[in-house]
Amino acid sequence: MTRSSFSPEAFRSRFPLFAQPENRDLVYLDNAATTQKPAVVIDALAEFYLHSNANTHRSSHRLARRATAMVERVRAQAAGFLNAASPREVVFCRGATEALNLLAFSLCEELERGDEIVLSTIEHHANIVPWQMAAARRGLNLRYIPHTAGVPQFDRLGEVLGPRTRIVSLSGGSNALGLRPDLAGIRRQLRGYNLRWVVDAAQLAAHEPIDVQAIGCDFLVCSAHKFYGPTGIGLLYGREACLAGMVPWQGGGEMIAEVGLYQSQYAGLPHRFEAGTSSLAGIAALGATLEFLREQDRTAMAAHEQGLLARLHEGIAALPGLRLLSQPQHNLGVAAFAPEAGDASDLMHWLDGRDIAVRVGSHCAQPLLRAAGSGPTVRASLAAYNSYADVEALLVAVADYLQLDQSLASAAGGTCHWSRDSLGALQLERLAAQRSWQDRYRELLRWGKSISAKPEIRLPANLVRGCEADAWLVHREEGGRHYFAFDSDSRVVKGLAALLLSQVDGREAGEIRTRDLAGLFRELGLARHLSESRSNGFHALLQQIQALVSD
Ligand code: PMP
């Protein structure tokens, strides 16, 4: 097939999820978590179960032979995708996480107490925790590349290399900031050391063609679902000479040549690392994914993504009230930002109300965000099917949120006392009458402004247990009636608290206990639309209210 130059519209039209009626307005910017799948990949899954489903065994029946041949055909395709020297260097696994666990187990089995593993602060938890576990088991030491506010100074890698360094396991691209390290620079610094170099290419493989020989690494891991493939299948590349010396990490069927009662002989490469039944349909669909990618002009795809990324950063940088953590240079396609005041989750919920899918949190990179002195961030991550219209939709929605936030903040300014009257003015009917979720959400945020700032109640003893956002609740009883005061940084949580308190404040215990407030939460559609963490927050607050009036 001849390569054509890249058309984002034509590319997007290959992805049926976007054509579903409920997704017509969807702006999907959560690609670093997982990408959508083209029809050819979805079809390949069904095709396998329709025509080829059998477990693999070379010397078995027709279908089994067919499945076996398919697996080895896809392995050869994957070797081509990675530019590995041979299919023997390609191990199928569940994904990058499993591949990194395999490496952490098998490589560290051979190490001695006091040997060192070098990591960086930008790593995904999947490239930290397995090494921590292996280090604890084998008495090894972890060392981190020097960093500035969490961002590794990869050019100072040499400072943490030494005679005991055995493994260097580094990101090929960060899921939290998008930062793509200079792999050639890393390779130069590693020259002359007797160690194994692992590249976590979970993000990299989605945005650039991979050439393990040009990179010069010993191992590389990736997950198909990040590059338009199915979930549950990933690749571990290992240089043949390295894989050959490693002990298997899991035992079972498929990975053995012969089994005795007390000892077994393992299969050759790469099967000795593939115990049990693999995701065979996943492998079939991975084959379709690799073919799909082979037909694309990946240079043009990457150029399109970089254009979007530049616009995204330019747009966000122009919005006052936002802190931008990512940089557009050396970035695979991530914008990470947070409101300067308030809670990033509120912004995420606002965007969700406009059907814009982004992610909020620490993005499995807690050490990075902690070192950066940052709380949770909002992450917008790009794929080649995104358009400039997607980026503009995000920028407009964020600007609207900031404007609303600003007007709420100035309206709340000065009135520092929580008052029952202002809660009494909140009318449930008005909230229920908002037809669209976006309008209801806006109303809920307005309700949140009735809860004024109360630094005096922000004490550990008043924290609402089980609520992910910080939230404080105090209570007093007068003449058999119960009164409450509440505070939180999250506008949504404040809105939910206003909703709850408007139903219980100034009432008697019996009345509060019998009111079906959880039912009200469901009736208002809040259970359906709010994230699990916000729903948990509501229920935690409700429980605390019930406990306070029962004491
Ligand atoms: N490393 C990086 C950089 C990632 O972004 C991810 C997934 N977010 C992983 C490792 C783990 O990948 P998976 O969950 O597919 O195993």
PDB file of N, CA and C in Angstrom, residues 313-404:
ATOM      1  N   HIS A 313      -1.092  24.836  24.190  1.00  0.00           N
ATOM      2  CA  HIS A 313      -0.247  25.529  25.167  1.00  0.00           C
ATOM      3  C   HIS A 313      -0.384  27.040  25.050  1.00  0.00           C
ATOM      4  N   GLU A 314      -0.426  27.510  23.806  1.00  0.00           N
ATOM      5  CA  GLU A 314      -0.569  28.950  23.590  1.00  0.00           C
ATOM      6  C   GLU A 314      -1.880  29.434  24.216  1.00  0.00           C
ATOM      7  N   GLY A 315      -2.967  28.673  23.990  1.00  0.00           N
ATOM      8  CA  GLY A 315      -4.286  29.047  24.501  1.00  0.00           C
ATOM      9  C   GLY A 315      -4.332  29.007  26.017  1.00  0.00           C
ATOM     10  N   ILE A 316      -3.773  27.994  26.607  1.00  0.00           N
ATOM     11  CA  ILE A 316      -3.822  27.865  28.072  1.00  0.00           C
ATOM     12  C   ILE A 316      -2.966  28.948  28.722  1.00  0.00           C
ATOM     13  N   ALA A 317      -1.790  29.190  28.123  1.00  0.00           N
ATOM     14  CA  ALA A 317      -0.894  30.205  28.700  1.00  0.00           C
ATOM     15  C   ALA A 317      -1.571  31.584  28.694  1.00  0.00           C
ATOM     16  N   ALA A 318      -2.490  31.796  27.767  1.00  0.00           N
ATOM     17  CA  ALA A 318      -3.141  33.113  27.669  1.00  0.00           C
ATOM     18  C   ALA A 318      -4.294  33.263  28.661  1.00  0.00           C
ATOM     19  N   LEU A 319      -4.657  32.193  29.357  1.00  0.00           N
ATOM     20  CA  LEU A 319      -5.788  32.275  30.295  1.00  0.00           C
ATOM     21  C   LEU A 319      -5.295  32.626  31.693  1.00  0.00           C
ATOM     22  N   PRO A 320      -5.715  33.769  32.235  1.00  0.00           N
ATOM     23  CA  PRO A 320      -5.284  34.089  33.590  1.00  0.00           C
ATOM     24  C   PRO A 320      -5.969  33.169  34.592  1.00  0.00           C
ATOM     25  N   GLY A 321      -5.260  32.846  35.679  1.00  0.00           N
ATOM     26  CA  GLY A 321      -5.883  32.012  36.716  1.00  0.00           C
ATOM     27  C   GLY A 321      -5.559  30.540  36.562  1.00  0.00           C
ATOM     28  N   LEU A 322      -4.690  30.228  35.581  1.00  0.00           N
ATOM     29  CA  LEU A 322      -4.293  28.826  35.399  1.00  0.00           C
ATOM     30  C   LEU A 322      -2.788  28.696  35.590  1.00  0.00           C
ATOM     31  N   ARG A 323      -2.385  27.571  36.133  1.00  0.00           N
ATOM     32  CA  ARG A 323      -0.952  27.269  36.245  1.00  0.00           C
ATOM     33  C   ARG A 323      -0.667  26.166  35.235  1.00  0.00           C
ATOM     34  N   LEU A 324       0.296  26.420  34.360  1.00  0.00           N
ATOM     35  CA  LEU A 324       0.619  25.451  33.311  1.00  0.00           C
ATOM     36  C   LEU A 324       1.880  24.698  33.732  1.00  0.00           C
ATOM     37  N   LEU A 325       1.792  23.383  33.800  1.00  0.00           N
ATOM     38  CA  LEU A 325       2.960  22.619  34.246  1.00  0.00           C
ATOM     39  C   LEU A 325       3.775  22.053  33.097  1.00  0.00           C
ATOM     40  N   SER A 326       3.130  21.791  31.973  1.00  0.00           N
ATOM     41  CA  SER A 326       3.840  21.184  30.839  1.00  0.00           C
ATOM     42  C   SER A 326       4.417  22.267  29.942  1.00  0.00           C
ATOM     43  N   GLN A 327       5.310  21.836  29.072  1.00  0.00           N
ATOM     44  CA  GLN A 327       5.888  22.752  28.085  1.00  0.00           C
ATOM     45  C   GLN A 327       5.662  22.168  26.704  1.00  0.00           C
ATOM     46  N   PRO A 328       5.490  23.038  25.701  1.00  0.00           N
ATOM     47  CA  PRO A 328       5.202  22.482  24.374  1.00  0.00           C
ATOM     48  C   PRO A 328       6.416  21.824  23.709  1.00  0.00           C
ATOM     49  N   GLN A 329       7.628  22.187  24.139  1.00  0.00           N
ATOM     50  CA  GLN A 329       8.805  21.605  23.494  1.00  0.00           C
ATOM     51  C   GLN A 329       9.090  20.201  24.037  1.00  0.00           C
ATOM     52  N   HIS A 330       9.619  19.341  23.196  1.00  0.00           N
ATOM     53  CA  HIS A 330       9.972  17.966  23.578  1.00  0.00           C
ATOM     54  C   HIS A 330       8.816  17.319  24.328  1.00  0.00           C
ATOM     55  N   ASN A 331       7.631  17.436  23.748  1.00  0.00           N
ATOM     56  CA  ASN A 331       6.414  16.971  24.418  1.00  0.00           C
ATOM     57  C   ASN A 331       5.641  16.096  23.437  1.00  0.00           C
ATOM     58  N   LEU A 332       5.246  14.904  23.891  1.00  0.00           N
ATOM     59  CA  LEU A 332       4.576  13.954  22.993  1.00  0.00           C
ATOM     60  C   LEU A 332       3.110  14.300  22.739  1.00  0.00           C
ATOM     61  N   GLY A 333       2.504  15.176  23.572  1.00  0.00           N
ATOM     62  CA  GLY A 333       1.103  15.522  23.291  1.00  0.00           C
ATOM     63  C   GLY A 333       0.265  15.738  24.532  1.00  0.00           C
ATOM     64  N   VAL A 334       0.874  16.281  25.578  1.00  0.00           N
ATOM     65  CA  VAL A 334       0.153  16.458  26.847  1.00  0.00           C
ATOM     66  C   VAL A 334       0.200  17.918  27.283  1.00  0.00           C
ATOM     67  N   ALA A 335      -0.951  18.444  27.707  1.00  0.00           N
ATOM     68  CA  ALA A 335      -0.978  19.733  28.393  1.00  0.00           C
ATOM     69  C   ALA A 335      -1.452  19.458  29.816  1.00  0.00           C
ATOM     70  N   ALA A 336      -0.653  19.870  30.793  1.00  0.00           N
ATOM     71  CA  ALA A 336      -1.013  19.665  32.204  1.00  0.00           C
ATOM     72  C   ALA A 336      -1.138  21.021  32.866  1.00  0.00           C
ATOM     73  N   PHE A 337      -2.289  21.254  33.494  1.00  0.00           N
ATOM     74  CA  PHE A 337      -2.533  22.569  34.097  1.00  0.00           C
ATOM     75  C   PHE A 337      -3.481  22.429  35.271  1.00  0.00           C
ATOM     76  N   ALA A 338      -3.581  23.495  36.054  1.00  0.00           N
ATOM     77  CA  ALA A 338      -4.492  23.478  37.211  1.00  0.00           C
ATOM     78  C   ALA A 338      -4.922  24.903  37.496  1.00  0.00           C
ATOM     79  N   PRO A 339      -6.148  25.080  38.012  1.00  0.00           N
ATOM     80  CA  PRO A 339      -6.549  26.434  38.408  1.00  0.00           C
ATOM     81  C   PRO A 339      -5.660  26.906  39.560  1.00  0.00           C
ATOM     82  N   GLU A 340      -5.305  28.182  39.534  1.00  0.00           N
ATOM     83  CA  GLU A 340      -4.436  28.694  40.609  1.00  0.00           C
ATOM     84  C   GLU A 340      -5.150  28.644  41.951  1.00  0.00           C
ATOM     85  N   ALA A 341      -6.461  28.878  41.938  1.00  0.00           N
ATOM     86  CA  ALA A 341      -7.227  28.789  43.183  1.00  0.00           C
ATOM     87  C   ALA A 341      -8.277  27.703  43.004  1.00  0.00           C
ATOM     88  N   GLY A 342      -8.566  27.006  44.081  1.00  0.00           N
ATOM     89  CA  GLY A 342      -9.643  26.011  44.013  1.00  0.00           C
ATOM     90  C   GLY A 342      -9.138  24.649  43.605  1.00  0.00           C
ATOM     91  N   ASP A 343     -10.074  23.830  43.213  1.00  0.00           N
ATOM     92  CA  ASP A 343      -9.840  22.404  43.081  1.00  0.00           C
ATOM     93  C   ASP A 343      -9.875  22.013  41.600  1.00  0.00           C
ATOM     94  N   ALA A 344      -8.829  21.287  41.141  1.00  0.00           N
ATOM     95  CA  ALA A 344      -8.771  20.893  39.722  1.00  0.00           C
ATOM     96  C   ALA A 344      -9.932  19.964  39.347  1.00  0.00           C
ATOM     97  N   SER A 345     -10.455  19.212  40.336  1.00  0.00           N
ATOM     98  CA  SER A 345     -11.572  18.296  40.037  1.00  0.00           C
ATOM     99  C   SER A 345     -12.816  19.064  39.615  1.00  0.00           C
ATOM    100  N   ASP A 346     -13.013  20.250  40.203  1.00  0.00           N
ATOM    101  CA  ASP A 346     -14.180  21.052  39.829  1.00  0.00           C
ATOM    102  C   ASP A 346     -14.120  21.395  38.343  1.00  0.00           C
ATOM    103  N   LEU A 347     -12.927  21.753  37.900  1.00  0.00           N
ATOM    104  CA  LEU A 347     -12.748  22.105  36.488  1.00  0.00           C
ATOM    105  C   LEU A 347     -13.011  20.880  35.609  1.00  0.00           C
ATOM    106  N   MET A 348     -12.492  19.729  36.038  1.00  0.00           N
ATOM    107  CA  MET A 348     -12.710  18.501  35.259  1.00  0.00           C
ATOM    108  C   MET A 348     -14.213  18.202  35.128  1.00  0.00           C
ATOM    109  N   HIS A 349     -14.942  18.359  36.236  1.00  0.00           N
ATOM    110  CA  HIS A 349     -16.388  18.106  36.195  1.00  0.00           C
ATOM    111  C   HIS A 349     -17.091  19.078  35.257  1.00  0.00           C
ATOM    112  N   TRP A 350     -16.631  20.307  35.285  1.00  0.00           N
ATOM    113  CA  TRP A 350     -17.198  21.334  34.402  1.00  0.00           C
ATOM    114  C   TRP A 350     -17.009  20.925  32.937  1.00  0.00           C
ATOM    115  N   LEU A 351     -15.784  20.469  32.632  1.00  0.00           N
ATOM    116  CA  LEU A 351     -15.485  20.056  31.254  1.00  0.00           C
ATOM    117  C   LEU A 351     -16.310  18.821  30.884  1.00  0.00           C
ATOM    118  N   ASP A 352     -16.456  17.914  31.837  1.00  0.00           N
ATOM    119  CA  ASP A 352     -17.262  16.709  31.588  1.00  0.00           C
ATOM    120  C   ASP A 352     -18.696  17.111  31.240  1.00  0.00           C
ATOM    121  N   GLY A 353     -19.177  18.164  31.903  1.00  0.00           N
ATOM    122  CA  GLY A 353     -20.517  18.669  31.611  1.00  0.00           C
ATOM    123  C   GLY A 353     -20.654  19.134  30.171  1.00  0.00           C
ATOM    124  N   ARG A 354     -19.533  19.489  29.546  1.00  0.00           N
ATOM    125  CA  ARG A 354     -19.557  19.873  28.120  1.00  0.00           C
ATOM    126  C   ARG A 354     -19.121  18.715  27.236  1.00  0.00           C
ATOM    127  N   ASP A 355     -19.070  17.544  27.795  1.00  0.00           N
ATOM    128  CA  ASP A 355     -18.628  16.334  27.086  1.00  0.00           C
ATOM    129  C   ASP A 355     -17.190  16.454  26.570  1.00  0.00           C
ATOM    130  N   ILE A 356     -16.356  17.050  27.399  1.00  0.00           N
ATOM    131  CA  ILE A 356     -14.922  17.122  27.083  1.00  0.00           C
ATOM    132  C   ILE A 356     -14.210  16.207  28.076  1.00  0.00           C
ATOM    133  N   ALA A 357     -13.612  15.148  27.543  1.00  0.00           N
ATOM    134  CA  ALA A 357     -13.001  14.147  28.423  1.00  0.00           C
ATOM    135  C   ALA A 357     -11.531  14.481  28.657  1.00  0.00           C
ATOM    136  N   VAL A 358     -11.227  14.898  29.877  1.00  0.00           N
ATOM    137  CA  VAL A 358      -9.832  15.076  30.298  1.00  0.00           C
ATOM    138  C   VAL A 358      -9.694  14.304  31.608  1.00  0.00           C
ATOM    139  N   ARG A 359      -8.508  14.280  32.147  1.00  0.00           N
ATOM    140  CA  ARG A 359      -8.294  13.529  33.376  1.00  0.00           C
ATOM    141  C   ARG A 359      -7.775  14.473  34.452  1.00  0.00           C
ATOM    142  N   VAL A 360      -8.131  14.199  35.677  1.00  0.00           N
ATOM    143  CA  VAL A 360      -7.601  15.002  36.778  1.00  0.00           C
ATOM    144  C   VAL A 360      -6.986  14.056  37.794  1.00  0.00           C
ATOM    145  N   GLY A 361      -5.891  14.481  38.421  1.00  0.00           N
ATOM    146  CA  GLY A 361      -5.285  13.641  39.454  1.00  0.00           C
ATOM    147  C   GLY A 361      -3.781  13.764  39.407  1.00  0.00           C
ATOM    148  N   SER A 362      -3.142  12.691  39.866  1.00  0.00           N
ATOM    149  CA  SER A 362      -1.667  12.719  39.869  1.00  0.00           C
ATOM    150  C   SER A 362      -1.125  11.882  38.714  1.00  0.00           C
ATOM    151  N   HIS A 363      -2.023  11.279  37.915  1.00  0.00           N
ATOM    152  CA  HIS A 363      -1.641  10.583  36.682  1.00  0.00           C
ATOM    153  C   HIS A 363      -0.564   9.523  36.913  1.00  0.00           C
ATOM    154  N   CYS A 364      -0.705   8.785  38.011  1.00  0.00           N
ATOM    155  CA  CYS A 364       0.261   7.719  38.330  1.00  0.00           C
ATOM    156  C   CYS A 364       1.685   8.259  38.333  1.00  0.00           C
ATOM    157  N   ALA A 365       1.841   9.502  38.770  1.00  0.00           N
ATOM    158  CA  ALA A 365       3.178  10.097  38.831  1.00  0.00           C
ATOM    159  C   ALA A 365       3.275  10.947  40.091  1.00  0.00           C
ATOM    160  N   GLN A 366       2.944  10.334  41.228  1.00  0.00           N
ATOM    161  CA  GLN A 366       2.930  11.102  42.482  1.00  0.00           C
ATOM    162  C   GLN A 366       4.285  11.709  42.825  1.00  0.00           C
ATOM    163  N   PRO A 367       5.401  10.965  42.671  1.00  0.00           N
ATOM    164  CA  PRO A 367       6.688  11.587  43.023  1.00  0.00           C
ATOM    165  C   PRO A 367       6.957  12.855  42.213  1.00  0.00           C
ATOM    166  N   LEU A 368       6.575  12.846  40.937  1.00  0.00           N
ATOM    167  CA  LEU A 368       6.793  14.017  40.086  1.00  0.00           C
ATOM    168  C   LEU A 368       6.001  15.212  40.607  1.00  0.00           C
ATOM    169  N   LEU A 369       4.691  15.018  40.829  1.00  0.00           N
ATOM    170  CA  LEU A 369       3.857  16.152  41.221  1.00  0.00           C
ATOM    171  C   LEU A 369       4.229  16.643  42.618  1.00  0.00           C
ATOM    172  N   ARG A 370       4.628  15.701  43.486  1.00  0.00           N
ATOM    173  CA  ARG A 370       5.042  16.114  44.836  1.00  0.00           C
ATOM    174  C   ARG A 370       6.291  16.992  44.741  1.00  0.00           C
ATOM    175  N   ALA A 371       7.262  16.533  43.931  1.00  0.00           N
ATOM    176  CA  ALA A 371       8.504  17.312  43.798  1.00  0.00           C
ATOM    177  C   ALA A 371       8.233  18.645  43.119  1.00  0.00           C
ATOM    178  N   ALA A 372       7.212  18.684  42.276  1.00  0.00           N
ATOM    179  CA  ALA A 372       6.872  19.941  41.588  1.00  0.00           C
ATOM    180  C   ALA A 372       6.082  20.857  42.518  1.00  0.00           C
ATOM    181  N   GLY A 373       5.741  20.352  43.702  1.00  0.00           N
ATOM    182  CA  GLY A 373       4.947  21.149  44.644  1.00  0.00           C
ATOM    183  C   GLY A 373       3.542  21.369  44.132  1.00  0.00           C
ATOM    184  N   SER A 374       3.075  20.424  43.318  1.00  0.00           N
ATOM    185  CA  SER A 374       1.758  20.606  42.698  1.00  0.00           C
ATOM    186  C   SER A 374       0.759  19.619  43.276  1.00  0.00           C
ATOM    187  N   GLY A 375      -0.471  20.056  43.386  1.00  0.00           N
ATOM    188  CA  GLY A 375      -1.564  19.142  43.708  1.00  0.00           C
ATOM    189  C   GLY A 375      -2.000  18.467  42.428  1.00  0.00           C
ATOM    190  N   PRO A 376      -3.212  17.914  42.414  1.00  0.00           N
ATOM    191  CA  PRO A 376      -3.708  17.270  41.197  1.00  0.00           C
ATOM    192  C   PRO A 376      -3.737  18.249  40.022  1.00  0.00           C
ATOM    193  N   THR A 377      -3.474  17.725  38.829  1.00  0.00           N
ATOM    194  CA  THR A 377      -3.528  18.566  37.634  1.00  0.00           C
ATOM    195  C   THR A 377      -4.611  18.038  36.690  1.00  0.00           C
ATOM    196  N   VAL A 378      -5.042  18.924  35.806  1.00  0.00           N
ATOM    197  CA  VAL A 378      -5.913  18.508  34.708  1.00  0.00           C
ATOM    198  C   VAL A 378      -4.987  18.158  33.546  1.00  0.00           C
ATOM    199  N   ARG A 379      -5.231  17.006  32.934  1.00  0.00           N
ATOM    200  CA  ARG A 379      -4.380  16.605  31.812  1.00  0.00           C
ATOM    201  C   ARG A 379      -5.226  16.465  30.557  1.00  0.00           C
ATOM    202  N   ALA A 380      -4.871  17.230  29.533  1.00  0.00           N
ATOM    203  CA  ALA A 380      -5.490  17.050  28.215  1.00  0.00           C
ATOM    204  C   ALA A 380      -4.423  16.394  27.349  1.00  0.00           C
ATOM    205  N   SER A 381      -4.733  15.218  26.793  1.00  0.00           N
ATOM    206  CA  SER A 381      -3.716  14.502  26.013  1.00  0.00           C
ATOM    207  C   SER A 381      -4.264  14.178  24.633  1.00  0.00           C
ATOM    208  N   LEU A 382      -3.404  14.350  23.645  1.00  0.00           N
ATOM    209  CA  LEU A 382      -3.824  14.351  22.244  1.00  0.00           C
ATOM    210  C   LEU A 382      -3.564  13.035  21.526  1.00  0.00           C
ATOM    211  N   ALA A 383      -4.394  12.806  20.510  1.00  0.00           N
ATOM    212  CA  ALA A 383      -4.123  11.736  19.543  1.00  0.00           C
ATOM    213  C   ALA A 383      -4.332  12.342  18.161  1.00  0.00           C
ATOM    214  N   ALA A 384      -3.974  11.566  17.139  1.00  0.00           N
ATOM    215  CA  ALA A 384      -3.992  12.128  15.787  1.00  0.00           C
ATOM    216  C   ALA A 384      -5.411  12.385  15.283  1.00  0.00           C
ATOM    217  N   TYR A 385      -6.442  11.775  15.915  1.00  0.00           N
ATOM    218  CA  TYR A 385      -7.813  12.055  15.459  1.00  0.00           C
ATOM    219  C   TYR A 385      -8.376  13.335  16.063  1.00  0.00           C
ATOM    220  N   ASN A 386      -7.639  13.963  16.974  1.00  0.00           N
ATOM    221  CA  ASN A 386      -8.118  15.243  17.523  1.00  0.00           C
ATOM    222  C   ASN A 386      -7.971  16.348  16.480  1.00  0.00           C
ATOM    223  N   SER A 387      -8.815  17.381  16.651  1.00  0.00           N
ATOM    224  CA  SER A 387      -8.838  18.469  15.662  1.00  0.00           C
ATOM    225  C   SER A 387      -8.592  19.793  16.378  1.00  0.00           C
ATOM    226  N   TYR A 388      -8.372  20.833  15.580  1.00  0.00           N
ATOM    227  CA  TYR A 388      -8.242  22.169  16.163  1.00  0.00           C
ATOM    228  C   TYR A 388      -9.557  22.573  16.834  1.00  0.00           C
ATOM    229  N   ALA A 389     -10.683  22.067  16.309  1.00  0.00           N
ATOM    230  CA  ALA A 389     -11.987  22.376  16.930  1.00  0.00           C
ATOM    231  C   ALA A 389     -12.035  21.781  18.342  1.00  0.00           C
ATOM    232  N   ASP A 390     -11.459  20.597  18.529  1.00  0.00           N
ATOM    233  CA  ASP A 390     -11.403  19.988  19.873  1.00  0.00           C
ATOM    234  C   ASP A 390     -10.640  20.904  20.823  1.00  0.00           C
ATOM    235  N   VAL A 391      -9.497  21.376  20.344  1.00  0.00           N
ATOM    236  CA  VAL A 391      -8.644  22.222  21.195  1.00  0.00           C
ATOM    237  C   VAL A 391      -9.388  23.521  21.546  1.00  0.00           C
ATOM    238  N   GLU A 392     -10.035  24.118  20.544  1.00  0.00           N
ATOM    239  CA  GLU A 392     -10.752  25.373  20.811  1.00  0.00           C
ATOM    240  C   GLU A 392     -11.906  25.130  21.784  1.00  0.00           C
ATOM    241  N   ALA A 393     -12.602  23.992  21.639  1.00  0.00           N
ATOM    242  CA  ALA A 393     -13.717  23.674  22.556  1.00  0.00           C
ATOM    243  C   ALA A 393     -13.203  23.609  23.990  1.00  0.00           C
ATOM    244  N   LEU A 394     -12.044  23.000  24.162  1.00  0.00           N
ATOM    245  CA  LEU A 394     -11.469  22.906  25.506  1.00  0.00           C
ATOM    246  C   LEU A 394     -11.125  24.308  26.027  1.00  0.00           C
ATOM    247  N   LEU A 395     -10.475  25.094  25.188  1.00  0.00           N
ATOM    248  CA  LEU A 395     -10.041  26.425  25.641  1.00  0.00           C
ATOM    249  C   LEU A 395     -11.241  27.305  26.008  1.00  0.00           C
ATOM    250  N   VAL A 396     -12.288  27.241  25.201  1.00  0.00           N
ATOM    251  CA  VAL A 396     -13.487  28.050  25.492  1.00  0.00           C
ATOM    252  C   VAL A 396     -14.116  27.579  26.804  1.00  0.00           C
ATOM    253  N   ALA A 397     -14.213  26.272  26.995  1.00  0.00           N
ATOM    254  CA  ALA A 397     -14.848  25.743  28.212  1.00  0.00           C
ATOM    255  C   ALA A 397     -14.031  26.111  29.449  1.00  0.00           C
ATOM    256  N   VAL A 398     -12.711  26.035  29.336  1.00  0.00           N
ATOM    257  CA  VAL A 398     -11.870  26.396  30.495  1.00  0.00           C
ATOM    258  C   VAL A 398     -12.039  27.889  30.785  1.00  0.00           C
ATOM    259  N   ALA A 399     -12.045  28.704  29.734  1.00  0.00           N
ATOM    260  CA  ALA A 399     -12.208  30.158  29.933  1.00  0.00           C
ATOM    261  C   ALA A 399     -13.550  30.442  30.609  1.00  0.00           C
ATOM    262  N   ASP A 400     -14.610  29.757  30.179  1.00  0.00           N
ATOM    263  CA  ASP A 400     -15.931  29.960  30.794  1.00  0.00           C
ATOM    264  C   ASP A 400     -15.900  29.585  32.268  1.00  0.00           C
ATOM    265  N   TYR A 401     -15.244  28.487  32.566  1.00  0.00           N
ATOM    266  CA  TYR A 401     -15.162  28.032  33.956  1.00  0.00           C
ATOM    267  C   TYR A 401     -14.456  29.092  34.806  1.00  0.00           C
ATOM    268  N   LEU A 402     -13.331  29.591  34.266  1.00  0.00           N
ATOM    269  CA  LEU A 402     -12.554  30.565  35.038  1.00  0.00           C
ATOM    270  C   LEU A 402     -13.365  31.841  35.277  1.00  0.00           C
ATOM    271  N   GLN A 403     -14.142  32.200  34.276  1.00  0.00           N
ATOM    272  CA  GLN A 403     -14.974  33.406  34.408  1.00  0.00           C
ATOM    273  C   GLN A 403     -16.042  33.205  35.491  1.00  0.00           C
ATOM    274  N   LEU A 404     -16.685  32.024  35.449  1.00  0.00           N
ATOM    275  CA  LEU A 404     -17.705  31.703  36.450  1.00  0.00           C
ATOM    276  C   LEU A 404     -17.077  31.687  37.839  1.00  0.00           C
TER     277      LEU A 404
END
